[in-house]
Short mmCIF file of C-alpha atoms in Angstrom, two decimals:
data_model
loop_
_atom_site.label_atom_id
_atom_site.label_comp_id
_atom_site.label_asym_id
_atom_site.label_seq_id
_atom_site.Cartn_x
_atom_site.Cartn_y
_atom_site.Cartn_z
CA MET V 1 56.28 -88.35 -25.99
CA MET V 2 52.47 -88.43 -25.98
CA TRP V 3 48.84 -86.90 -25.47
CA LYS V 4 46.35 -89.29 -23.39
CA ILE V 5 43.13 -88.76 -21.62
CA VAL V 6 42.51 -90.24 -18.42
CA LYS V 7 39.76 -89.95 -15.62
CA LYS V 8 40.41 -88.21 -12.50
CA SER V 9 38.21 -89.66 -9.21
CA ALA V 10 38.83 -86.02 -7.93
CA GLN V 11 36.13 -84.16 -7.98
CA LEU V 12 36.10 -80.20 -8.77
CA PRO V 13 34.03 -76.97 -8.36
CA SER V 14 31.76 -77.81 -10.43
CA SER V 15 30.31 -81.31 -10.81
CA GLY V 16 32.00 -83.85 -13.11
CA HIS V 17 35.54 -85.29 -13.64
CA GLN V 18 38.63 -83.54 -14.85
CA LEU V 19 39.69 -84.47 -18.54
CA CYS V 20 43.67 -84.55 -18.23
CA PHE V 21 45.99 -84.07 -21.00
CA VAL V 22 49.77 -85.52 -20.20
CA ARG V 23 52.44 -84.75 -21.99
CA VAL V 24 55.62 -86.77 -21.57
CA PHE V 25 58.35 -85.18 -22.28
CA SER V 26 61.93 -87.41 -22.82
CA VAL V 27 64.88 -85.74 -21.67
CA GLY V 28 68.31 -87.88 -22.33
CA GLY V 29 66.65 -90.86 -23.21
CA LYS V 30 64.66 -90.82 -20.36
CA VAL V 31 61.01 -89.66 -18.58
CA GLY V 32 61.43 -86.03 -17.85
CA GLN V 33 58.85 -84.14 -15.97
CA GLN V 34 55.08 -83.97 -16.77
CA THR V 35 52.93 -80.94 -17.69
CA GLN V 36 49.35 -81.86 -17.59
CA LEU V 37 46.69 -79.90 -18.95
CA GLU V 38 43.53 -80.58 -16.42
CA ILE V 39 40.51 -79.49 -18.14
CA ALA V 40 37.46 -79.03 -15.35
CA GLY V 41 34.51 -80.55 -17.52
CA ASN V 42 31.95 -83.26 -17.26
CA LEU V 43 33.01 -86.48 -19.37
CA SER V 44 29.39 -87.90 -19.70
CA ALA V 45 28.52 -88.26 -23.46
CA ARG V 46 26.24 -85.35 -24.58
CA SER V 47 23.00 -86.95 -25.90
CA ASP V 48 20.86 -83.39 -26.27
CA GLU V 49 19.39 -82.35 -28.94
CA LYS V 50 21.03 -79.70 -30.14
CA TRP V 51 24.35 -82.24 -30.35
CA THR V 52 22.86 -85.51 -31.67
CA GLN V 53 21.54 -83.07 -34.49
CA ALA V 54 24.51 -81.60 -35.13
CA LYS V 55 27.22 -82.85 -37.90
CA THR V 56 30.06 -85.04 -36.27
CA TYR V 57 33.55 -83.68 -35.85
CA GLY V 58 34.84 -85.46 -38.67
CA GLU V 59 32.76 -83.82 -40.85
CA MET V 60 34.07 -80.28 -40.42
CA PRO V 61 35.99 -79.55 -43.58
CA GLY V 62 39.84 -79.70 -43.18
CA PRO V 63 42.87 -81.47 -44.15
CA SER V 64 44.42 -84.25 -42.95
CA SER V 65 47.58 -85.32 -41.31
CA LEU V 66 49.70 -85.67 -44.44
CA LYS V 67 48.31 -82.90 -46.23
CA MET V 68 48.74 -80.32 -43.35
CA ILE V 69 52.33 -81.84 -43.48
CA SER V 70 52.62 -81.05 -46.93
CA TYR V 71 51.19 -77.11 -46.31
CA PHE V 72 54.56 -76.97 -44.87
CA MET V 73 57.01 -78.43 -47.12
CA PRO V 74 58.68 -76.72 -49.84
CA GLY V 75 56.46 -75.66 -52.65
CA GLY V 76 53.39 -76.35 -50.17
CA ALA V 77 50.58 -73.47 -49.82
CA LEU V 78 51.55 -72.39 -46.62
CA ARG V 79 55.13 -72.74 -46.78
CA ASN V 80 57.01 -69.79 -45.46
CA THR V 81 54.10 -68.05 -44.00
CA ASN V 82 53.72 -66.05 -41.20
CA LEU V 83 50.65 -66.95 -39.07
CA ILE V 84 48.09 -64.41 -40.72
CA GLN V 85 49.03 -65.50 -43.93
CA MET V 86 48.56 -68.78 -42.73
CA ASN V 87 44.89 -68.26 -41.01
CA ARG V 88 43.42 -66.64 -43.97
CA ARG V 89 44.54 -69.15 -46.75
CA MET V 90 43.23 -71.95 -44.60
CA ARG V 91 40.11 -69.91 -44.18
CA GLU V 92 40.16 -69.19 -48.07
CA MET V 93 40.85 -72.94 -48.53
CA TYR V 94 37.96 -74.69 -46.17
CA GLY V 95 35.76 -71.56 -45.03
CA ASP V 96 34.52 -70.12 -41.44
CA ILE V 97 34.84 -73.32 -39.26
CA TYR V 98 37.50 -75.75 -39.76
CA ARG V 99 39.45 -78.22 -38.40
CA LEU V 100 43.66 -79.12 -38.40
CA PRO V 101 44.65 -82.42 -36.91
CA GLY V 102 46.68 -82.78 -34.27
CA LEU V 103 51.03 -83.25 -35.15
CA MET V 104 53.74 -84.13 -33.36
CA GLY V 105 51.59 -85.01 -30.31
CA LYS V 106 49.45 -81.99 -29.75
CA PRO V 107 45.96 -81.66 -29.87
CA ASN V 108 43.28 -81.35 -32.37
CA VAL V 109 42.56 -77.39 -33.57
CA VAL V 110 39.33 -75.93 -34.83
CA PHE V 111 39.61 -72.61 -36.18
CA THR V 112 36.58 -70.33 -35.86
CA TYR V 113 35.44 -67.56 -37.13
CA ASN V 114 31.74 -67.22 -36.17
CA PRO V 115 31.25 -64.81 -32.69
CA GLN V 116 28.62 -67.14 -31.83
CA ASP V 117 31.24 -70.08 -31.51
CA PHE V 118 33.49 -67.45 -29.43
CA GLU V 119 30.84 -66.98 -26.84
CA THR V 120 29.66 -70.30 -27.04
CA THR V 121 33.89 -71.21 -26.07
CA TYR V 122 33.99 -68.68 -23.94
CA ARG V 123 30.96 -69.51 -21.96
CA HIS V 124 31.50 -73.07 -20.98
CA GLU V 125 35.59 -72.75 -19.83
CA GLY V 126 34.72 -73.44 -16.46
CA VAL V 127 36.52 -71.97 -13.53
CA TRP V 128 40.14 -72.82 -14.80
CA PRO V 129 40.28 -72.60 -18.42
CA ILE V 130 42.75 -73.85 -20.80
CA ARG V 131 44.91 -71.97 -22.74
CA ILE V 132 47.81 -74.18 -24.10
CA GLY V 133 50.62 -71.37 -24.32
CA LEU V 134 54.12 -71.92 -25.14
CA GLU V 135 55.62 -76.09 -25.46
CA SER V 136 58.96 -74.73 -25.16
CA PHE V 137 58.30 -72.62 -21.99
CA SER V 138 57.09 -75.23 -20.15
CA TYR V 139 59.84 -77.71 -20.99
CA TYR V 140 62.63 -75.07 -20.78
CA ARG V 141 61.17 -73.90 -17.21
CA LYS V 142 60.41 -76.97 -15.73
CA VAL V 143 62.45 -79.21 -17.31
CA LYS V 144 65.70 -77.49 -18.53
CA ARG V 145 65.86 -75.00 -15.78
CA PRO V 146 63.60 -76.53 -13.08
CA ASP V 147 66.82 -74.75 -10.62
CA VAL V 148 65.77 -71.39 -11.56
CA PHE V 149 62.28 -71.72 -11.42
CA GLY V 150 61.74 -74.39 -8.66
CA GLY V 151 58.35 -76.14 -10.96
CA ILE V 152 56.75 -73.30 -11.49
CA GLY V 153 55.65 -72.66 -15.23
CA GLY V 154 54.14 -69.18 -15.25
CA LEU V 155 50.84 -68.03 -16.34
CA VAL V 156 51.75 -69.06 -20.06
CA SER V 157 52.02 -72.25 -19.56
CA GLU V 158 50.76 -73.60 -15.85
CA GLN V 159 46.76 -75.18 -16.41
CA GLY V 160 44.22 -76.24 -13.95
CA LYS V 161 44.89 -75.77 -10.08
CA SER V 162 48.42 -74.54 -10.29
CA TRP V 163 47.33 -72.27 -12.57
CA ALA V 164 44.85 -70.48 -10.52
CA ASP V 165 46.99 -70.71 -7.27
CA ILE V 166 49.32 -68.13 -8.99
CA ARG V 167 46.69 -65.79 -11.06
CA ASN V 168 44.71 -65.92 -7.80
CA LYS V 169 48.36 -64.69 -5.76
CA VAL V 170 48.92 -61.74 -8.67
CA ASN V 171 45.40 -60.42 -9.68
CA PRO V 172 45.13 -58.13 -6.32
CA VAL V 173 48.66 -56.85 -7.81
CA LEU V 174 48.16 -56.93 -11.32
CA MET V 175 44.61 -56.26 -11.64
CA LYS V 176 43.08 -53.95 -9.29
CA VAL V 177 43.58 -50.56 -10.81
CA GLN V 178 43.81 -48.34 -7.85
CA ASN V 179 47.22 -50.39 -7.44
CA VAL V 180 48.22 -50.00 -10.87
CA ARG V 181 47.34 -46.41 -11.32
CA GLN V 182 49.72 -45.89 -7.85
CA ASN V 183 52.67 -45.87 -10.67
CA LEU V 184 50.73 -43.23 -12.53
CA PRO V 185 53.92 -40.14 -11.44
CA GLN V 186 56.53 -42.16 -12.53
CA LEU V 187 55.01 -43.82 -16.22
CA ASP V 188 54.15 -39.88 -16.50
CA GLN V 189 58.54 -38.77 -15.65
CA ILE V 190 59.68 -41.27 -17.75
CA ALA V 191 56.96 -40.53 -20.84
CA LYS V 192 58.59 -36.65 -19.91
CA GLU V 193 62.34 -37.98 -20.79
CA PHE V 194 60.94 -40.02 -23.59
CA ILE V 195 59.95 -36.39 -25.13
CA ASP V 196 63.44 -34.98 -24.14
CA LYS V 197 65.08 -37.92 -25.87
CA LEU V 198 63.08 -37.51 -29.09
CA GLU V 199 64.27 -33.83 -28.83
CA THR V 200 68.20 -34.64 -29.12
CA LEU V 201 67.10 -36.85 -31.95
CA ARG V 202 64.91 -34.40 -33.78
CA ASN V 203 66.02 -32.39 -36.66
CA PRO V 204 64.74 -29.04 -36.25
CA GLU V 205 64.33 -28.00 -39.75
CA THR V 206 62.85 -31.76 -41.42
CA HIS V 207 60.87 -32.27 -38.10
CA THR V 208 62.08 -36.30 -38.36
CA LEU V 209 64.15 -38.56 -36.07
CA GLN V 210 68.19 -39.37 -36.77
CA ALA V 211 67.18 -42.56 -34.98
CA ASN V 212 64.91 -46.03 -35.12
CA PHE V 213 61.57 -44.56 -33.62
CA HIS V 214 60.73 -48.41 -33.00
CA GLU V 215 64.07 -49.01 -30.98
CA GLU V 216 63.51 -45.86 -29.07
CA LEU V 217 59.94 -46.78 -28.32
CA LYS V 218 61.22 -50.15 -26.57
CA ASN V 219 63.17 -48.43 -24.53
CA TRP V 220 60.57 -46.63 -23.11
CA ALA V 221 58.71 -49.29 -22.53
CA PHE V 222 61.16 -50.99 -21.08
CA GLU V 223 62.26 -48.15 -18.72
CA SER V 224 58.55 -47.94 -17.68
CA ILE V 225 57.67 -52.17 -17.57
CA SER V 226 61.03 -52.27 -15.66
CA PHE V 227 60.21 -49.24 -13.05
CA VAL V 228 56.97 -51.01 -12.16
CA ALA V 229 57.84 -54.40 -11.98
CA LEU V 230 61.39 -53.81 -9.96
CA ASN V 231 61.32 -50.38 -9.05
CA THR V 232 64.02 -49.92 -11.13
CA ARG V 233 65.21 -47.18 -13.36
CA MET V 234 67.41 -49.09 -16.55
CA GLY V 235 68.63 -45.34 -17.91
CA LEU V 236 67.83 -46.36 -20.99
CA LEU V 237 66.24 -42.61 -21.95
CA SER V 238 69.85 -41.14 -21.25
CA ASP V 239 73.25 -40.71 -22.42
CA GLN V 240 74.23 -44.06 -19.58
CA PRO V 241 72.08 -46.92 -20.57
CA ASP V 242 72.04 -50.19 -19.23
CA PRO V 243 74.14 -52.67 -21.54
CA ASN V 244 72.06 -55.64 -20.88
CA ALA V 245 68.89 -53.98 -21.57
CA ALA V 246 69.98 -54.11 -25.50
CA ARG V 247 71.02 -57.69 -25.36
CA LEU V 248 67.34 -58.43 -23.26
CA ALA V 249 65.86 -56.46 -26.40
CA LYS V 250 67.87 -58.63 -29.04
CA HIS V 251 67.19 -61.82 -27.35
CA MET V 252 63.17 -61.32 -27.25
CA GLY V 253 63.10 -60.68 -31.01
CA GLU V 254 64.98 -64.05 -31.35
CA PHE V 255 62.60 -65.84 -28.52
CA PHE V 256 59.51 -64.37 -30.70
CA ASN V 257 61.01 -65.90 -33.81
CA TYR V 258 62.13 -69.22 -32.74
CA SER V 259 58.88 -69.69 -30.67
CA PHE V 260 56.52 -69.44 -34.26
CA LYS V 261 58.82 -71.55 -35.25
CA TYR V 262 59.08 -74.36 -32.53
CA ASP V 263 55.61 -73.77 -30.76
CA VAL V 264 52.83 -72.51 -33.60
CA GLN V 265 54.35 -74.56 -36.62
CA PRO V 266 55.02 -78.40 -36.48
CA SER V 267 57.73 -79.41 -35.42
CA ILE V 268 59.79 -82.53 -34.11
CA TRP V 269 61.79 -80.96 -30.88
CA PRO V 270 59.62 -82.97 -28.31
CA PHE V 271 61.20 -86.48 -30.06
CA TYR V 272 64.10 -85.07 -31.22
CA LYS V 273 66.31 -81.93 -30.22
CA THR V 274 67.66 -80.15 -33.14
CA SER V 275 70.40 -77.86 -33.73
CA GLY V 276 68.03 -74.81 -34.34
CA PHE V 277 65.86 -76.04 -30.97
CA LYS V 278 69.00 -76.28 -28.92
CA LYS V 279 69.67 -72.33 -29.55
CA PHE V 280 66.09 -71.66 -28.65
CA LEU V 281 67.18 -72.87 -25.27
CA GLU V 282 70.44 -70.98 -25.35
CA THR V 283 68.26 -67.82 -25.89
CA TYR V 284 66.62 -68.76 -23.11
CA ASP V 285 69.09 -68.92 -20.84
CA ASN V 286 70.46 -65.52 -21.97
CA ILE V 287 67.16 -64.03 -20.70
CA THR V 288 66.24 -65.94 -18.02
CA GLU V 289 70.65 -64.79 -16.96
CA ILE V 290 69.93 -61.10 -17.76
CA THR V 291 66.01 -61.31 -15.63
CA THR V 292 67.41 -62.99 -13.11
CA ASN V 293 70.43 -60.49 -12.45
CA TYR V 294 67.50 -57.78 -12.69
CA ILE V 295 65.64 -59.38 -9.87
CA GLU V 296 68.38 -60.18 -7.38
CA THR V 297 70.09 -56.61 -7.79
CA ALA V 298 66.09 -54.92 -7.00
CA MET V 299 65.76 -57.35 -4.07
CA GLN V 300 69.43 -56.86 -2.47
CA ARG V 301 67.84 -52.90 -3.02
CA PHE V 302 64.54 -53.72 -1.12
CA GLU V 303 66.36 -54.36 1.81
CA ILE V 304 67.48 -50.53 2.66
CA LYS V 305 65.01 -49.48 4.08
CA ASP V 306 63.99 -45.90 2.06
CA ASP V 307 60.79 -43.90 2.14
CA ARG V 308 59.56 -45.06 -1.38
CA LYS V 309 55.86 -44.63 -1.63
CA THR V 310 55.16 -47.35 -4.45
CA LYS V 311 56.09 -50.92 -4.14
CA SER V 312 56.68 -52.52 -6.93
CA VAL V 313 55.20 -55.40 -8.30
CA LEU V 314 58.00 -57.80 -7.41
CA GLU V 315 58.21 -55.92 -3.79
CA GLN V 316 54.38 -57.38 -3.49
CA LEU V 317 54.34 -59.97 -4.40
CA LEU V 318 57.45 -60.94 -2.72
CA GLU V 319 55.18 -60.80 0.63
CA LEU V 320 52.97 -63.74 -0.67
CA ASN V 321 55.15 -65.86 -2.70
CA LYS V 322 58.94 -65.60 -3.62
CA GLN V 323 59.34 -67.60 -6.05
CA VAL V 324 55.87 -66.70 -7.79
CA ALA V 325 57.04 -63.18 -7.14
CA VAL V 326 60.66 -64.35 -9.57
CA VAL V 327 58.67 -66.01 -12.29
CA MET V 328 55.66 -63.21 -12.70
CA VAL V 329 58.54 -60.24 -12.53
CA MET V 330 60.36 -62.60 -15.01
CA ASP V 331 57.79 -62.84 -17.51
CA MET V 332 56.79 -59.44 -17.03
CA LEU V 333 59.84 -58.00 -18.36
CA MET V 334 60.51 -60.84 -21.58
CA ALA V 335 56.28 -59.20 -22.48
CA GLY V 336 56.22 -55.85 -21.41
CA ILE V 337 58.92 -54.78 -24.17
CA ASP V 338 57.55 -55.72 -27.97
CA THR V 339 53.97 -56.45 -26.70
CA THR V 340 53.67 -52.68 -25.10
CA SER V 341 55.61 -51.02 -27.87
CA SER V 342 54.34 -52.49 -30.76
CA ALA V 343 50.64 -51.51 -29.67
CA CYS V 344 51.50 -47.92 -29.11
CA LEU V 345 53.12 -47.94 -32.33
CA THR V 346 50.14 -48.93 -34.24
CA ILE V 347 47.74 -46.74 -32.22
CA LEU V 348 50.47 -43.48 -33.09
CA TYR V 349 50.11 -44.77 -36.90
CA HIS V 350 46.23 -44.29 -36.83
CA LEU V 351 46.31 -41.10 -35.66
CA ALA V 352 49.05 -40.11 -38.00
CA ASN V 353 47.47 -41.06 -41.07
CA ASN V 354 44.27 -39.51 -39.62
CA PRO V 355 44.95 -35.80 -38.66
CA SER V 356 41.36 -34.79 -37.87
CA LYS V 357 41.02 -37.39 -35.24
CA GLN V 358 44.55 -36.34 -33.99
CA ASP V 359 43.32 -32.92 -33.35
CA GLN V 360 40.09 -33.63 -31.98
CA LEU V 361 42.35 -35.88 -29.88
CA ARG V 362 44.76 -32.98 -29.12
CA ARG V 363 41.83 -30.58 -27.67
CA GLU V 364 41.13 -32.87 -25.37
CA ILE V 365 44.42 -33.40 -24.29
CA LEU V 366 44.75 -29.61 -23.62
CA ARG V 367 41.88 -29.62 -21.86
CA ILE V 368 43.01 -31.88 -18.93
CA LEU V 369 47.10 -30.50 -19.72
CA PRO V 370 47.26 -26.94 -20.50
CA ASP V 371 50.58 -26.61 -19.29
CA PRO V 372 52.80 -29.07 -21.11
CA LYS V 373 54.95 -28.74 -17.81
CA GLY V 374 52.20 -30.06 -15.59
CA SER V 375 51.74 -33.22 -14.55
CA LEU V 376 49.54 -36.22 -15.26
CA THR V 377 47.34 -37.14 -11.99
CA ASP V 378 44.61 -39.61 -11.25
CA ASP V 379 42.29 -36.16 -11.21
CA ASN V 380 43.03 -34.77 -14.53
CA THR V 381 43.30 -38.67 -16.30
CA LYS V 382 39.47 -39.22 -15.43
CA ASN V 383 38.22 -37.82 -18.21
CA MET V 384 40.00 -38.15 -21.47
CA PRO V 385 36.93 -40.51 -23.55
CA TYR V 386 38.45 -39.77 -27.11
CA LEU V 387 41.39 -40.93 -25.85
CA ARG V 388 40.85 -43.98 -24.84
CA ALA V 389 38.24 -44.21 -27.76
CA CYS V 390 41.58 -44.12 -30.00
CA ILE V 391 43.41 -46.74 -27.94
CA LYS V 392 40.13 -49.28 -28.58
CA GLU V 393 40.20 -48.13 -32.37
CA GLY V 394 43.75 -48.90 -32.89
CA LEU V 395 43.71 -51.79 -31.08
CA ARG V 396 40.38 -53.16 -33.26
CA ILE V 397 42.63 -52.37 -36.79
CA THR V 398 45.28 -54.07 -35.64
CA SER V 399 45.20 -56.47 -32.53
CA ILE V 400 48.26 -57.73 -30.85
CA THR V 401 47.63 -61.45 -31.54
CA PRO V 402 44.86 -62.41 -34.63
CA GLY V 403 43.17 -64.94 -32.28
CA ASN V 404 42.09 -66.20 -29.14
CA PHE V 405 43.05 -69.57 -27.75
CA ARG V 406 41.17 -72.22 -25.62
CA ILE V 407 40.77 -76.14 -24.94
CA THR V 408 37.59 -77.00 -24.96
CA THR V 409 36.55 -78.23 -21.17
CA LYS V 410 33.11 -80.07 -22.49
CA ASP V 411 31.42 -81.13 -25.67
CA LEU V 412 30.14 -78.08 -27.95
CA VAL V 413 28.20 -77.39 -30.85
CA LEU V 414 30.24 -74.87 -32.95
CA SER V 415 28.67 -73.69 -36.17
CA GLY V 416 26.24 -77.39 -36.55
CA TYR V 417 29.53 -79.19 -35.57
CA GLN V 418 30.71 -81.69 -32.50
CA VAL V 419 33.41 -80.57 -31.19
CA PRO V 420 34.65 -83.22 -28.48
CA ALA V 421 36.19 -81.85 -25.09
CA GLY V 422 39.66 -81.81 -25.32
CA THR V 423 39.63 -79.97 -28.83
CA GLY V 424 41.45 -76.41 -29.15
CA VAL V 425 39.67 -73.77 -30.60
CA LEU V 426 41.38 -71.12 -32.46
CA MET V 427 38.83 -67.82 -32.73
CA GLY V 428 40.05 -65.56 -35.52
CA VAL V 429 38.99 -62.23 -33.98
CA LEU V 430 41.70 -59.91 -35.97
CA GLU V 431 39.46 -60.96 -39.46
CA LEU V 432 35.85 -59.63 -38.18
CA SER V 433 37.32 -56.67 -36.03
CA ASN V 434 38.64 -56.22 -39.94
CA SER V 435 34.32 -56.79 -41.24
CA ASP V 436 31.98 -54.49 -42.80
CA GLU V 437 29.67 -57.65 -41.13
CA TYR V 438 30.74 -56.66 -38.01
CA PHE V 439 31.93 -52.74 -37.51
CA ALA V 440 30.40 -50.35 -40.05
CA GLN V 441 32.93 -48.53 -42.05
CA SER V 442 35.69 -50.95 -40.75
CA ALA V 443 38.53 -50.06 -43.06
CA ASP V 444 38.08 -46.31 -41.19
CA PHE V 445 39.55 -45.34 -37.89
CA LEU V 446 36.72 -44.05 -36.36
CA PRO V 447 36.96 -44.18 -32.39
CA GLU V 448 33.69 -42.19 -31.88
CA ARG V 449 32.39 -45.65 -32.46
CA TRP V 450 33.55 -46.38 -28.83
CA LEU V 451 32.00 -43.44 -27.45
CA LYS V 452 29.14 -43.52 -25.33
CA THR V 453 25.96 -41.64 -26.57
CA GLY V 454 25.89 -38.58 -26.21
CA SER V 455 29.39 -36.49 -26.61
CA THR V 456 32.50 -35.68 -25.19
CA PRO V 457 33.42 -32.75 -22.74
CA ASP V 458 35.03 -31.67 -26.00
CA GLY V 459 31.72 -31.78 -27.84
CA VAL V 460 32.36 -35.14 -30.14
CA GLN V 461 29.24 -36.89 -31.08
CA ALA V 462 29.55 -40.56 -30.12
CA CYS V 463 28.80 -42.83 -33.33
CA PRO V 464 27.70 -46.19 -31.62
CA GLU V 465 25.95 -48.00 -33.73
CA ALA V 466 29.08 -48.57 -35.84
CA ARG V 467 30.19 -50.74 -33.16
CA SER V 468 29.50 -54.49 -33.15
CA ARG V 469 26.85 -55.48 -31.12
CA ASN V 470 28.37 -58.69 -30.29
CA PRO V 471 31.05 -58.21 -27.51
CA PHE V 472 33.00 -61.52 -28.31
CA VAL V 473 34.26 -59.80 -31.44
CA TYR V 474 36.42 -57.19 -29.78
CA LEU V 475 38.73 -58.72 -27.56
CA PRO V 476 42.43 -57.90 -27.58
CA PHE V 477 43.43 -58.40 -24.00
CA GLY V 478 41.31 -62.02 -24.17
CA PHE V 479 38.15 -62.32 -21.95
CA GLY V 480 37.44 -64.59 -18.23
CA PRO V 481 39.55 -65.52 -16.29
CA ARG V 482 42.70 -65.85 -18.12
CA THR V 483 42.38 -62.09 -19.43
CA CYS V 484 45.70 -60.97 -19.80
CA ILE V 485 47.32 -59.74 -16.93
CA GLY V 486 48.96 -56.95 -17.98
CA LYS V 487 45.92 -55.61 -19.37
CA ARG V 488 45.83 -52.21 -16.44
CA ILE V 489 49.25 -51.74 -17.23
CA ALA V 490 49.51 -51.70 -20.44
CA GLU V 491 46.53 -49.41 -20.93
CA LEU V 492 48.11 -46.85 -18.17
CA GLU V 493 51.61 -47.18 -19.94
CA ILE V 494 49.93 -46.50 -23.70
CA GLU V 495 47.82 -43.46 -22.42
CA THR V 496 50.42 -41.70 -20.48
CA LEU V 497 52.97 -42.07 -23.79
CA LEU V 498 50.16 -40.53 -25.94
CA VAL V 499 49.26 -37.97 -24.22
CA ARG V 500 53.08 -36.45 -23.55
CA LEU V 501 53.27 -37.02 -27.21
CA LEU V 502 50.69 -35.48 -29.01
CA ARG V 503 50.70 -32.63 -26.36
CA SER V 504 54.13 -31.97 -27.73
CA TYR V 505 53.81 -33.01 -31.28
CA LYS V 506 51.77 -32.83 -34.38
CA VAL V 507 52.72 -36.64 -35.85
CA SER V 508 52.40 -37.18 -39.68
CA TRP V 509 53.26 -40.66 -41.51
CA LEU V 510 55.95 -40.07 -43.67
CA PRO V 511 56.48 -42.99 -46.14
CA GLU V 512 53.89 -43.74 -49.25
CA THR V 513 53.62 -47.43 -48.11
CA PRO V 514 51.17 -48.27 -45.03
CA MET V 515 52.87 -49.68 -41.92
CA GLN V 516 54.17 -52.80 -42.47
CA TYR V 517 53.63 -56.13 -39.80
CA GLU V 518 55.69 -59.27 -39.28
CA SER V 519 53.52 -61.75 -37.44
CA THR V 520 55.14 -64.65 -35.19
CA ILE V 521 53.32 -64.99 -32.39
CA ILE V 522 52.53 -61.25 -32.14
CA LEU V 523 52.37 -58.82 -34.42
CA ALA V 524 54.71 -56.24 -34.72
CA PRO V 525 55.43 -53.41 -37.06
CA CYS V 526 58.37 -53.55 -39.08
CA GLY V 527 59.86 -51.76 -42.34
CA ASP V 528 60.03 -48.47 -42.75
CA ILE V 529 58.61 -46.78 -40.09
CA ARG V 530 58.88 -43.05 -40.19
CA PHE V 531 57.05 -40.03 -38.51
CA LYS V 532 57.63 -36.48 -38.67
CA LEU V 533 56.85 -34.55 -35.52
CA GLU V 534 56.18 -31.20 -35.37
CA PRO V 535 56.25 -29.54 -32.25
CA VAL V 536 52.78 -27.91 -30.73
CA ASP V 537 52.39 -24.24 -30.29
#
């Protein structure tokens, strides 16, 4: 297995050649299918003044390959660290920009905490941005199970033209606001059922839940994404939930842990399939089996004509391309549980710890929903500036991922250093979002910083001066053509649930310690998670 750079003769929309990384997987001693990461860029060497006056890539701080390996050995500086701890320790050792050598066939990576570097990277990413995703994901789908996936890796792992072909098909379905918001009535109904479920679990004297709130929130997230993706109700908020949903949630937890171990940390799996990696493949198999069954059942149901007004994502994509539809919906079911539930839990935690902000938000909610039994509609949810500001502020303090990643498509100068085309760049947005240098009173939960000038209909004064003037510091869903494809759906789900929760309850945080997070390939709340839910009169 190897990485290599080759020149392509085919011309791209932007002038120049293609730079192509080719990962050759070995399967059973034979050369397997290749995964190509095509980079649209000009291979001619830069000779402008900014480039020639910059320090060379070799002068950039960072460990050697052997030093990097030693960090992960017993007693090493990065031994048993999660992603955030690893990034912070490296930054302490090497500063605001440093390079890591490519290990086990991976490309070199530059870590930067300079928002000017973020902008430079994004502005030069080209029409086909390259973001190396999960290599195990691509290996499983393209090499191990082509019988299921037909050579399609999905938006996470595809690159170049193949990525663009998929993205162009799914964008109108998943990124068009009107198309996503057609799901509001059913998502509101699911949120209502979630509140009803909480009532059955809530102790009326202590106002605490006799259940794991995080797990209940995952059930809500899966019920919601299942409807959007498949027009299917799983019954997870009823007394008779689908047992396979719990299995999928369990396997997704395993997936995130395994992926951090085998896709983020150095691993020999591309050369030798260890017993641990084989268990990872078993997890992939279990996830594929469950999601495939859901999709096949839904497709059979679609053959029966009915009077439904809302078409699921699967139905809409099936009209364009069956294989893309199946892969995309499978990705939605995988990605739509832990990410959305973690984000919602984080925002609720900050509101619980800031009762004055929660009270202000409730005034807005009471204005749009005076009757708790009323319905949320496109009309009454148009003007919710404080709710959306609270969501932004929660994701500023604790985003789902600590940074955004790209492969440079051309030679760049970052923080005064030459960074050759084909180098990975990890942009540490989470650290900067929690820095007073970019956000005044960064440790405080201050939704007002996201309001536009003036005041809200409920009299809340905006405080835009507390917001960073650099738009590249806050990017919870990424930027540009590779912006998170689930952004619109996640925002609608979170908005709907928060309205219902805070219309029904005054929420307080019970543990004496702050919420804890585990960091694999996402940030997920963990540990003691308990809220007090007092009914709103």
